[in-house]
Amino acid sequence: MHVFLAGATGVIGRLLLPLLLDAGHRVIGVSRSAEGVERIRASGAEGVRADALDPRGLRRAVAEAAPDVVIHQLTDLASADGAANNRLRREGTRHLVDAARAAGVSRIVAQSIGWAYAPGDGPADESVPLDRTDDQPRARIVGGVRALETQAAELPEAVVLRYGVLYGPGTWYAPGGPVAAALRGDDRARFLGSVAADASVSSFVHVEDAAKAAVLALEWPAGVYNVVDDEPAPAHAWVPVLARALGSPAPARTAGGAPWARGASNARARASGWSPAYPSWREGFARQGS
């Protein structure tokens, strides 16, 4: 299959690219920088320089590539700028979908998130609607997710991957990252999340498992899939384990928690052939801290 990989040098993209090549796919990876293009080419893939916020340049790049499928792994999270990432979800997705349609591409695999669901009891499956809250900043986050998923679904073969909280190499939760700094009490640490040891429930997924799901998703029926591990957990359970793995002090347990923080069910992705190498954050955290 001929794959156009947008976000090829990101946290997931850099792991996904070699997996696609190993599976026999022809890959054109996209980066905004010349250095990124060189890294893509060094991996054995074709590289092209394009910016998802430049609609003309992106349309030209997709047209010249003439791919069978577009993979959307675009994020802007390095500086923990929620507004910039939200803009990429809205505008970058719009430009990518328009470029795909203009090039005659009907299939897209798009990265979304698994914690935008409406509040409720127990882990959410894909039938649960997205949150309709007016509370900020959550309303802006969910609005960006809704725009991304709605736009991707304009293509007839759209697969949306709702990833859990990403951890592993290159993420905020890796050793030496901002979460470790926050656990040490550094108030300069910047990441979009919390280390409060409360009752808020999260679902995690290791970046390696996230990348493997994207490869499998090339063959999945159109629709939405939660890509999370097997153990949704309250923060008062996972925060101490992460802190121990990172060699940081664990915060004291606190009361309360976000009503929407309920975790997600991975039953549909598992039934489609995906099996996480890290079925629980417990072993994953321990492994990355060793």
GROMACS .gro file of C-alpha atoms in nm:
model
  290
    1MET     CA    1   0.000   0.000   0.000
    2HIS     CA    2   0.121   0.353  -0.076
    3VAL     CA    3   0.101   0.558   0.247
    4PHE     CA    4   0.121   0.935   0.296
    5LEU     CA    5   0.227   0.977   0.659
    6ALA     CA    6   0.158   1.324   0.799
    7GLY     CA    7   0.344   1.369   1.126
    8ALA     CA    8   0.619   1.122   1.039
    9THR     CA    9   0.869   1.272   1.284
   10GLY     CA   10   0.633   1.296   1.582
   11VAL     CA   11   0.626   1.075   1.888
   12ILE     CA   12   0.410   0.811   1.716
   13GLY     CA   13   0.516   0.883   1.359
   14ARG     CA   14   0.883   0.806   1.419
   15LEU     CA   15   0.787   0.459   1.547
   16LEU     CA   16   0.515   0.407   1.289
   17LEU     CA   17   0.731   0.479   0.986
   18PRO     CA   18   0.965   0.176   1.022
   19LEU     CA   19   0.671  -0.049   1.108
   20LEU     CA   20   0.502   0.050   0.782
   21LEU     CA   21   0.820  -0.015   0.586
   22ASP     CA   22   0.869  -0.353   0.756
   23ALA     CA   23   0.512  -0.443   0.658
   24GLY     CA   24   0.600  -0.383   0.293
   25HIS     CA   25   0.427  -0.049   0.245
   26ARG     CA   26   0.568   0.233   0.039
   27VAL     CA   27   0.581   0.540   0.263
   28ILE     CA   28   0.608   0.909   0.196
   29GLY     CA   29   0.671   1.086   0.525
   30VAL     CA   30   0.598   1.453   0.581
   31SER     CA   31   0.786   1.704   0.797
   32ARG     CA   32   0.775   2.080   0.831
   33SER     CA   33   1.156   2.104   0.848
   34ALA     CA   34   1.444   2.010   0.621
   35GLU     CA   35   1.605   1.825   0.912
   36GLY     CA   36   1.290   1.619   0.956
   37VAL     CA   37   1.283   1.528   0.588
   38GLU     CA   38   1.643   1.409   0.612
   39ARG     CA   39   1.556   1.187   0.910
   40ILE     CA   40   1.268   1.038   0.715
   41ARG     CA   41   1.490   0.963   0.417
   42ALA     CA   42   1.758   0.815   0.640
   43SER     CA   43   1.499   0.565   0.763
   44GLY     CA   44   1.447   0.437   0.410
   45ALA     CA   45   1.123   0.616   0.330
   46GLU     CA   46   1.057   0.898   0.088
   47GLY     CA   47   1.043   1.240   0.250
   48VAL     CA   48   0.865   1.559   0.158
   49ARG     CA   49   0.859   1.898   0.327
   50ALA     CA   50   0.511   2.038   0.384
   51ASP     CA   51   0.316   2.224   0.652
   52ALA     CA   52  -0.038   2.115   0.739
   53LEU     CA   53  -0.128   2.482   0.796
   54ASP     CA   54  -0.028   2.566   0.436
   55PRO     CA   55  -0.322   2.430   0.234
   56ARG     CA   56  -0.169   2.490  -0.111
   57GLY     CA   57   0.163   2.329  -0.025
   58LEU     CA   58  -0.005   2.034   0.141
   59ARG     CA   59  -0.243   1.981  -0.150
   60ARG     CA   60   0.051   1.983  -0.390
   61ALA     CA   61   0.245   1.732  -0.175
   62VAL     CA   62  -0.049   1.487  -0.155
   63ALA     CA   63  -0.125   1.523  -0.527
   64GLU     CA   64   0.236   1.449  -0.622
   65ALA     CA   65   0.248   1.151  -0.385
   66ALA     CA   66  -0.081   1.004  -0.518
   67PRO     CA   67  -0.115   0.771  -0.216
   68ASP     CA   68  -0.365   0.496  -0.147
   69VAL     CA   69  -0.417   0.615   0.211
   70VAL     CA   70  -0.335   0.914   0.429
   71ILE     CA   71  -0.230   0.866   0.792
   72HIS     CA   72  -0.290   1.168   1.014
   73GLN     CA   73  -0.052   1.170   1.311
   74LEU     CA   74  -0.018   1.548   1.329
   75THR     CA   75   0.021   1.709   1.672
   76ASP     CA   76   0.178   2.027   1.810
   77LEU     CA   77   0.251   1.935   2.170
   78ALA     CA   78   0.623   1.987   2.221
   79SER     CA   79   0.569   2.314   2.405
   80ALA     CA   80   0.241   2.208   2.571
   81ASP     CA   81   0.057   2.477   2.377
   82GLY     CA   82  -0.304   2.363   2.379
   83ALA     CA   83  -0.416   2.639   2.144
   84ALA     CA   84  -0.156   2.546   1.882
   85ASN     CA   85  -0.249   2.179   1.901
   86ASN     CA   86  -0.617   2.263   1.877
   87ARG     CA   87  -0.551   2.474   1.569
   88LEU     CA   88  -0.373   2.180   1.408
   89ARG     CA   89  -0.667   1.953   1.487
   90ARG     CA   90  -0.909   2.195   1.326
   91GLU     CA   91  -0.718   2.358   1.042
   92GLY     CA   92  -0.453   2.094   0.976
   93THR     CA   93  -0.715   1.821   0.950
   94ARG     CA   94  -0.927   2.038   0.724
   95HIS     CA   95  -0.636   2.092   0.486
   96LEU     CA   96  -0.529   1.728   0.494
   97VAL     CA   97  -0.879   1.597   0.420
   98ASP     CA   98  -0.925   1.850   0.138
   99ALA     CA   99  -0.589   1.751  -0.009
  100ALA     CA  100  -0.675   1.381   0.013
  101ARG     CA  101  -1.011   1.431  -0.153
  102ALA     CA  102  -0.854   1.638  -0.433
  103ALA     CA  103  -0.603   1.358  -0.494
  104GLY     CA  104  -0.876   1.095  -0.509
  105VAL     CA  105  -0.786   0.935  -0.175
  106SER     CA  106  -1.082   0.779   0.004
  107ARG     CA  107  -0.909   0.629   0.309
  108ILE     CA  108  -0.765   0.809   0.611
  109VAL     CA  109  -0.639   0.687   0.949
  110ALA     CA  110  -0.653   0.975   1.196
  111GLN     CA  111  -0.518   1.023   1.548
  112SER     CA  112  -0.772   1.134   1.808
  113ILE     CA  113  -0.797   1.101   2.188
  114GLY     CA  114  -0.984   0.866   2.419
  115TRP     CA  115  -1.069   1.110   2.700
  116ALA     CA  116  -1.316   1.338   2.522
  117TYR     CA  117  -1.623   1.133   2.617
  118ALA     CA  118  -1.924   1.260   2.807
  119PRO     CA  119  -1.926   1.186   3.182
  120GLY     CA  120  -2.070   0.853   3.294
  121ASP     CA  121  -2.009   0.538   3.490
  122GLY     CA  122  -1.736   0.300   3.383
  123PRO     CA  123  -1.504   0.300   3.082
  124ALA     CA  124  -1.656   0.450   2.768
  125ASP     CA  125  -1.692   0.249   2.450
  126GLU     CA  126  -1.715   0.408   2.108
  127SER     CA  127  -2.092   0.446   2.123
  128VAL     CA  128  -2.067   0.704   2.403
  129PRO     CA  129  -2.104   1.059   2.266
  130LEU     CA  130  -1.833   1.320   2.301
  131ASP     CA  131  -1.869   1.562   2.589
  132ARG     CA  132  -2.099   1.863   2.533
  133THR     CA  133  -1.965   2.064   2.825
  134ASP     CA  134  -1.931   2.442   2.809
  135ASP     CA  135  -1.659   2.440   3.075
  136GLN     CA  136  -1.325   2.571   2.957
  137PRO     CA  137  -1.063   2.465   2.865
  138ARG     CA  138  -1.226   2.124   2.815
  139ALA     CA  139  -1.487   2.260   2.575
  140ARG     CA  140  -1.211   2.387   2.344
  141ILE     CA  141  -1.028   2.054   2.356
  142VAL     CA  142  -1.338   1.848   2.281
  143GLY     CA  143  -1.442   2.097   2.014
  144GLY     CA  144  -1.111   2.044   1.838
  145VAL     CA  145  -1.149   1.667   1.863
  146ARG     CA  146  -1.503   1.686   1.727
  147ALA     CA  147  -1.384   1.898   1.433
  148LEU     CA  148  -1.099   1.654   1.358
  149GLU     CA  149  -1.322   1.348   1.366
  150THR     CA  150  -1.606   1.509   1.170
  151GLN     CA  151  -1.371   1.628   0.897
  152ALA     CA  152  -1.191   1.294   0.873
  153ALA     CA  153  -1.529   1.122   0.837
  154GLU     CA  154  -1.594   1.317   0.517
  155LEU     CA  155  -1.376   1.057   0.347
  156PRO     CA  156  -1.570   0.733   0.294
  157GLU     CA  157  -1.309   0.506   0.453
  158ALA     CA  158  -1.216   0.703   0.764
  159VAL     CA  159  -1.069   0.520   1.062
  160VAL     CA  160  -1.034   0.728   1.379
  161LEU     CA  161  -0.802   0.604   1.653
  162ARG     CA  162  -0.888   0.741   1.995
  163TYR     CA  163  -0.561   0.695   2.176
  164GLY     CA  164  -0.529   0.680   2.550
  165VAL     CA  165  -0.279   0.894   2.738
  166LEU     CA  166   0.049   0.830   2.559
  167TYR     CA  167   0.357   0.725   2.754
  168GLY     CA  168   0.695   0.588   2.658
  169PRO     CA  169   0.993   0.737   2.469
  170GLY     CA  170   0.950   1.098   2.367
  171THR     CA  171   0.632   1.156   2.570
  172TRP     CA  172   0.572   1.381   2.869
  173TYR     CA  173   0.568   1.069   3.091
  174ALA     CA  174   0.918   0.947   2.995
  175PRO     CA  175   1.209   0.964   3.240
  176GLY     CA  176   1.347   1.318   3.247
  177GLY     CA  177   1.026   1.461   3.103
  178PRO     CA  178   0.791   1.728   3.235
  179VAL     CA  179   0.576   1.487   3.436
  180ALA     CA  180   0.883   1.372   3.629
  181ALA     CA  181   0.970   1.737   3.687
  182ALA     CA  182   0.618   1.812   3.808
  183LEU     CA  183   0.636   1.520   4.052
  184ARG     CA  184   0.958   1.670   4.189
  185GLY     CA  185   0.770   1.994   4.252
  186ASP     CA  186   0.906   2.195   3.959
  187ASP     CA  187   0.629   2.444   3.882
  188ARG     CA  188   0.796   2.528   3.549
  189ALA     CA  189   0.710   2.184   3.410
  190ARG     CA  190   0.472   2.223   3.116
  191PHE     CA  191   0.239   1.947   3.002
  192LEU     CA  192  -0.133   1.917   2.942
  193GLY     CA  193  -0.234   1.689   3.225
  194SER     CA  194  -0.225   1.645   3.601
  195VAL     CA  195  -0.037   1.447   3.863
  196ALA     CA  196  -0.300   1.500   4.132
  197ALA     CA  197  -0.354   1.162   4.300
  198ASP     CA  198  -0.733   1.184   4.293
  199ALA     CA  199  -1.018   0.967   4.162
  200SER     CA  200  -0.997   1.083   3.799
  201VAL     CA  201  -0.976   0.771   3.581
  202SER     CA  202  -0.736   0.753   3.286
  203SER     CA  203  -0.665   0.499   3.014
  204PHE     CA  204  -0.305   0.481   2.896
  205VAL     CA  205  -0.137   0.339   2.587
  206HIS     CA  206   0.233   0.292   2.521
  207VAL     CA  207   0.352   0.471   2.208
  208GLU     CA  208   0.474   0.142   2.059
  209ASP     CA  209   0.126  -0.006   2.091
  210ALA     CA  210  -0.026   0.312   1.947
  211ALA     CA  211   0.197   0.285   1.640
  212LYS     CA  212   0.115  -0.085   1.592
  213ALA     CA  213  -0.256  -0.004   1.598
  214ALA     CA  214  -0.210   0.248   1.318
  215VAL     CA  215  -0.051  -0.017   1.097
  216LEU     CA  216  -0.339  -0.258   1.159
  217ALA     CA  217  -0.591   0.020   1.105
  218LEU     CA  218  -0.494   0.038   0.738
  219GLU     CA  219  -0.714  -0.272   0.697
  220TRP     CA  220  -0.987  -0.199   0.953
  221PRO     CA  221  -1.343  -0.109   0.855
  222ALA     CA  222  -1.424   0.259   0.873
  223GLY     CA  223  -1.521   0.382   1.217
  224VAL     CA  224  -1.391   0.483   1.559
  225TYR     CA  225  -1.165   0.266   1.775
  226ASN     CA  226  -1.040   0.321   2.128
  227VAL     CA  227  -0.670   0.234   2.140
  228VAL     CA  228  -0.601   0.202   2.512
  229ASP     CA  229  -0.457  -0.058   2.744
  230ASP     CA  230  -0.660  -0.305   2.949
  231GLU     CA  231  -0.656  -0.124   3.282
  232PRO     CA  232  -0.833   0.210   3.322
  233ALA     CA  233  -0.727   0.342   3.661
  234PRO     CA  234  -0.782   0.630   3.902
  235ALA     CA  235  -0.492   0.869   3.945
  236HIS     CA  236  -0.447   0.766   4.308
  237ALA     CA  237  -0.355   0.419   4.172
  238TRP     CA  238  -0.128   0.508   3.878
  239VAL     CA  239   0.043   0.825   4.003
  240PRO     CA  240   0.240   0.649   4.282
  241VAL     CA  241   0.350   0.373   4.043
  242LEU     CA  242   0.471   0.625   3.787
  243ALA     CA  243   0.646   0.832   4.052
  244ARG     CA  244   0.830   0.525   4.179
  245ALA     CA  245   0.938   0.429   3.826
  246LEU     CA  246   1.066   0.783   3.765
  247GLY     CA  247   1.244   0.806   4.098
  248SER     CA  248   1.024   1.096   4.204
  249PRO     CA  249   0.824   1.151   4.525
  250ALA     CA  250   0.459   1.052   4.504
  251PRO     CA  251   0.204   1.319   4.592
  252ALA     CA  252  -0.045   1.258   4.871
  253ARG     CA  253  -0.381   1.114   4.775
  254THR     CA  254  -0.653   1.375   4.733
  255ALA     CA  255  -1.031   1.366   4.714
  256GLY     CA  256  -1.248   1.442   4.414
  257GLY     CA  257  -1.178   1.403   4.045
  258ALA     CA  258  -1.302   1.514   3.704
  259PRO     CA  259  -1.649   1.365   3.630
  260TRP     CA  260  -1.556   1.306   3.264
  261ALA     CA  261  -1.237   1.117   3.352
  262ARG     CA  262  -1.379   0.766   3.319
  263GLY     CA  263  -1.132   0.574   3.101
  264ALA     CA  264  -1.217   0.386   2.782
  265SER     CA  265  -1.280   0.030   2.665
  266ASN     CA  266  -1.050  -0.128   2.406
  267ALA     CA  267  -1.286  -0.417   2.322
  268ARG     CA  268  -1.341  -0.311   1.961
  269ALA     CA  269  -0.971  -0.270   1.880
  270ARG     CA  270  -0.891  -0.604   2.044
  271ALA     CA  271  -1.167  -0.774   1.846
  272SER     CA  272  -1.011  -0.626   1.531
  273GLY     CA  273  -0.677  -0.796   1.597
  274TRP     CA  274  -0.486  -0.541   1.806
  275SER     CA  275  -0.320  -0.677   2.118
  276PRO     CA  276  -0.109  -0.439   2.327
  277ALA     CA  277   0.242  -0.547   2.418
  278TYR     CA  278   0.186  -0.344   2.735
  279PRO     CA  279  -0.162  -0.448   2.853
  280SER     CA  280  -0.122  -0.244   3.170
  281TRP     CA  281   0.047   0.084   3.255
  282ARG     CA  282   0.187  -0.100   3.558
  283GLU     CA  283   0.437  -0.300   3.357
  284GLY     CA  284   0.483  -0.021   3.104
  285PHE     CA  285   0.579   0.237   3.365
  286ALA     CA  286   0.815  -0.009   3.531
  287ARG     CA  287   0.979  -0.094   3.199
  288GLN     CA  288   1.039   0.266   3.098
  289GLY     CA  289   1.185   0.348   3.437
  290SER     CA  290   1.432   0.058   3.430
   0.00000   0.00000   0.00000
